[in-house]
PDB file of C-alpha atoms in Angstrom:
ATOM      1  CA  UNK A   1     -15.655  12.475   9.043  1.00 50.00           C
ATOM      2  CA  UNK A   2     -13.471  13.416  12.011  1.00 56.00           C
ATOM      3  CA  UNK A   3     -14.927  14.052  15.443  1.00 57.00           C
ATOM      4  CA  UNK A   4     -13.726  17.144  17.275  1.00 57.00           C
ATOM      5  CA  UNK A   5     -12.163  16.633  20.679  1.00 55.00           C
ATOM      6  CA  UNK A   6     -12.872  19.759  22.710  1.00 58.00           C
ATOM      7  CA  UNK A   7     -10.647  18.955  25.650  1.00 67.00           C
ATOM      8  CA  UNK A   8      -6.900  18.580  25.490  1.00 88.00           C
ATOM      9  CA  UNK A   9      -6.665  14.805  26.047  1.00 92.00           C
ATOM     10  CA  UNK A  10      -6.513  12.027  23.464  1.00 92.00           C
ATOM     11  CA  UNK A  11      -6.026   8.256  23.698  1.00 94.00           C
ATOM     12  CA  UNK A  12      -3.267   6.633  21.633  1.00 96.00           C
ATOM     13  CA  UNK A  13      -1.937   3.085  21.360  1.00 96.00           C
ATOM     14  CA  UNK A  14       1.730   2.393  22.097  1.00 97.00           C
ATOM     15  CA  UNK A  15       3.778  -0.310  20.347  1.00 96.00           C
ATOM     16  CA  UNK A  16       6.320  -0.489  23.181  1.00 95.00           C
ATOM     17  CA  UNK A  17       6.241   0.196  26.906  1.00 97.00           C
ATOM     18  CA  UNK A  18       6.458   3.864  27.844  1.00 96.00           C
ATOM     19  CA  UNK A  19       6.561   5.686  31.188  1.00 97.00           C
ATOM     20  CA  UNK A  20       4.177   8.333  32.446  1.00 97.00           C
ATOM     21  CA  UNK A  21       5.195  11.961  31.854  1.00 97.00           C
ATOM     22  CA  UNK A  22       7.108  11.102  28.671  1.00 97.00           C
ATOM     23  CA  UNK A  23       6.828  13.473  25.706  1.00 96.00           C
ATOM     24  CA  UNK A  24       5.206  11.707  22.748  1.00 96.00           C
ATOM     25  CA  UNK A  25       4.774  12.155  19.005  1.00 94.00           C
ATOM     26  CA  UNK A  26       2.281  10.681  16.538  1.00 94.00           C
ATOM     27  CA  UNK A  27       3.741   7.495  15.051  1.00 93.00           C
ATOM     28  CA  UNK A  28       0.714   6.464  12.948  1.00 91.00           C
ATOM     29  CA  UNK A  29      -3.072   6.388  12.931  1.00 89.00           C
ATOM     30  CA  UNK A  30      -4.157   6.548  16.602  1.00 91.00           C
ATOM     31  CA  UNK A  31      -0.621   5.559  17.640  1.00 94.00           C
ATOM     32  CA  UNK A  32       2.094   7.433  19.531  1.00 95.00           C
ATOM     33  CA  UNK A  33       5.612   6.810  20.822  1.00 95.00           C
ATOM     34  CA  UNK A  34       8.294   8.534  22.905  1.00 95.00           C
ATOM     35  CA  UNK A  35       9.796  11.460  21.028  1.00 94.00           C
ATOM     36  CA  UNK A  36      13.027  11.050  19.126  1.00 90.00           C
ATOM     37  CA  UNK A  37      13.187  14.705  18.080  1.00 87.00           C
ATOM     38  CA  UNK A  38      11.777  17.259  20.531  1.00 84.00           C
ATOM     39  CA  UNK A  39      10.237  19.332  17.722  1.00 85.00           C
ATOM     40  CA  UNK A  40       7.840  16.444  16.947  1.00 89.00           C
ATOM     41  CA  UNK A  41       6.262  16.409  20.453  1.00 92.00           C
ATOM     42  CA  UNK A  42       2.483  16.873  20.637  1.00 93.00           C
ATOM     43  CA  UNK A  43       1.887  16.120  24.326  1.00 95.00           C
ATOM     44  CA  UNK A  44       2.701  14.184  27.496  1.00 96.00           C
ATOM     45  CA  UNK A  45       1.621  10.636  28.412  1.00 97.00           C
ATOM     46  CA  UNK A  46      -0.408  10.700  31.637  1.00 97.00           C
ATOM     47  CA  UNK A  47       0.205   7.149  32.942  1.00 96.00           C
ATOM     48  CA  UNK A  48       2.535   4.220  32.282  1.00 97.00           C
ATOM     49  CA  UNK A  49       1.568   2.190  29.213  1.00 97.00           C
ATOM     50  CA  UNK A  50       2.716  -1.361  28.482  1.00 96.00           C
ATOM     51  CA  UNK A  51       3.566  -2.585  24.989  1.00 95.00           C
ATOM     52  CA  UNK A  52       0.384  -2.832  22.853  1.00 95.00           C
ATOM     53  CA  UNK A  53      -1.469  -0.779  25.481  1.00 96.00           C
ATOM     54  CA  UNK A  54      -3.376   2.487  25.175  1.00 96.00           C
ATOM     55  CA  UNK A  55      -2.778   5.606  27.212  1.00 96.00           C
ATOM     56  CA  UNK A  56      -4.105   9.128  27.630  1.00 96.00           C
ATOM     57  CA  UNK A  57      -1.986  11.958  26.284  1.00 96.00           C
ATOM     58  CA  UNK A  58      -2.416  15.553  27.441  1.00 95.00           C
ATOM     59  CA  UNK A  59      -1.977  17.520  24.226  1.00 94.00           C
ATOM     60  CA  UNK A  60      -0.086  20.813  24.176  1.00 93.00           C
ATOM     61  CA  UNK A  61      -2.867  22.346  22.049  1.00 91.00           C
ATOM     62  CA  UNK A  62      -6.443  21.335  21.160  1.00 90.00           C
ATOM     63  CA  UNK A  63      -6.663  19.507  17.838  1.00 90.00           C
ATOM     64  CA  UNK A  64      -7.794  21.200  14.636  1.00 91.00           C
ATOM     65  CA  UNK A  65      -9.436  20.089  11.395  1.00 93.00           C
ATOM     66  CA  UNK A  66      -8.539  20.799   7.792  1.00 94.00           C
ATOM     67  CA  UNK A  67      -9.728  19.992   4.277  1.00 94.00           C
ATOM     68  CA  UNK A  68      -7.187  17.955   2.296  1.00 95.00           C
ATOM     69  CA  UNK A  69      -6.534  19.195  -1.246  1.00 91.00           C
ATOM     70  CA  UNK A  70      -4.706  17.721  -2.976  1.00 88.00           C
ATOM     71  CA  UNK A  71      -4.169  14.453  -1.127  1.00 84.00           C
ATOM     72  CA  UNK A  72      -3.163  12.170   0.258  1.00 93.00           C
ATOM     73  CA  UNK A  73      -2.126  12.989   3.818  1.00 95.00           C
ATOM     74  CA  UNK A  74      -0.665  10.206   5.972  1.00 95.00           C
ATOM     75  CA  UNK A  75      -1.196   9.909   9.738  1.00 94.00           C
ATOM     76  CA  UNK A  76       1.971  10.811  11.616  1.00 93.00           C
ATOM     77  CA  UNK A  77       3.297  13.140   8.892  1.00 93.00           C
ATOM     78  CA  UNK A  78       3.394  16.926   8.960  1.00 93.00           C
ATOM     79  CA  UNK A  79       0.555  18.889   7.382  1.00 94.00           C
ATOM     80  CA  UNK A  80       0.957  22.292   5.755  1.00 93.00           C
ATOM     81  CA  UNK A  81      -1.364  25.235   5.109  1.00 91.00           C
ATOM     82  CA  UNK A  82      -1.482  26.505   1.542  1.00 86.00           C
ATOM     83  CA  UNK A  83      -3.389  29.148  -0.370  1.00 83.00           C
ATOM     84  CA  UNK A  84      -7.095  28.491  -0.699  1.00 86.00           C
ATOM     85  CA  UNK A  85      -7.503  27.447   2.949  1.00 88.00           C
ATOM     86  CA  UNK A  86      -6.661  23.774   2.487  1.00 92.00           C
ATOM     87  CA  UNK A  87      -3.979  21.500   3.931  1.00 93.00           C
ATOM     88  CA  UNK A  88      -1.473  19.278   2.156  1.00 92.00           C
ATOM     89  CA  UNK A  89       0.860  16.510   3.264  1.00 91.00           C
ATOM     90  CA  UNK A  90       3.837  17.693   1.212  1.00 89.00           C
ATOM     91  CA  UNK A  91       5.815  20.888   1.748  1.00 86.00           C
ATOM     92  CA  UNK A  92       5.227  23.291  -1.129  1.00 79.00           C
ATOM     93  CA  UNK A  93       6.414  26.835  -1.835  1.00 77.00           C
ATOM     94  CA  UNK A  94       4.980  29.382   0.622  1.00 74.00           C
ATOM     95  CA  UNK A  95       3.364  26.667   2.776  1.00 80.00           C
ATOM     96  CA  UNK A  96       3.256  26.948   6.568  1.00 87.00           C
ATOM     97  CA  UNK A  97       3.731  23.904   8.823  1.00 90.00           C
ATOM     98  CA  UNK A  98       0.549  23.484  10.890  1.00 92.00           C
ATOM     99  CA  UNK A  99       1.186  20.287  12.813  1.00 93.00           C
ATOM    100  CA  UNK A 100       1.003  16.526  12.453  1.00 94.00           C
ATOM    101  CA  UNK A 101      -1.855  14.494  10.973  1.00 95.00           C
ATOM    102  CA  UNK A 102      -3.701  12.284  13.465  1.00 93.00           C
ATOM    103  CA  UNK A 103      -5.409  10.386  10.649  1.00 92.00           C
ATOM    104  CA  UNK A 104      -4.852   9.751   6.960  1.00 95.00           C
ATOM    105  CA  UNK A 105      -7.007  11.350   4.298  1.00 95.00           C
ATOM    106  CA  UNK A 106      -7.481  11.702   0.553  1.00 95.00           C
ATOM    107  CA  UNK A 107      -8.410  14.744  -1.512  1.00 95.00           C
ATOM    108  CA  UNK A 108     -11.650  16.305  -0.287  1.00 95.00           C
ATOM    109  CA  UNK A 109     -11.626  14.622   3.126  1.00 96.00           C
ATOM    110  CA  UNK A 110     -11.524  16.486   6.430  1.00 95.00           C
ATOM    111  CA  UNK A 111      -8.798  15.226   8.762  1.00 95.00           C
ATOM    112  CA  UNK A 112      -7.780  16.008  12.305  1.00 93.00           C
ATOM    113  CA  UNK A 113      -4.306  17.282  13.109  1.00 94.00           C
ATOM    114  CA  UNK A 114      -2.427  18.273  16.247  1.00 92.00           C
ATOM    115  CA  UNK A 115      -0.535  21.581  16.222  1.00 90.00           C
ATOM    116  CA  UNK A 116       3.083  21.154  17.331  1.00 80.00           C
ATOM    117  CA  UNK A 117       5.058  23.400  19.685  1.00 73.00           C
TER     118      UNK A 117
END
């Protein structure tokens, strides 16, 4: 089960070197990278990070949790709210984009996601 992070910071690993104060997006489970598209940004790296290093990211919004149904949801992909109070990893009719999944999950699992700007 996911652990709630009450403050607005989260640690991510970086595959390549990245400078402090760079906008980042979720690139996989516990991984982030410099944004390619501004709409994918979830926060700002707080210090320089070398390749294969970890760094603290100040998130734009505190993270949230949601019940996956049906699954699966993949880390780094958008999650959507649907009727019944659950989240899905695929856009469906009348769904609302909530944010990006910080972890992967199957049907019935609770996952953490970061709301986007």
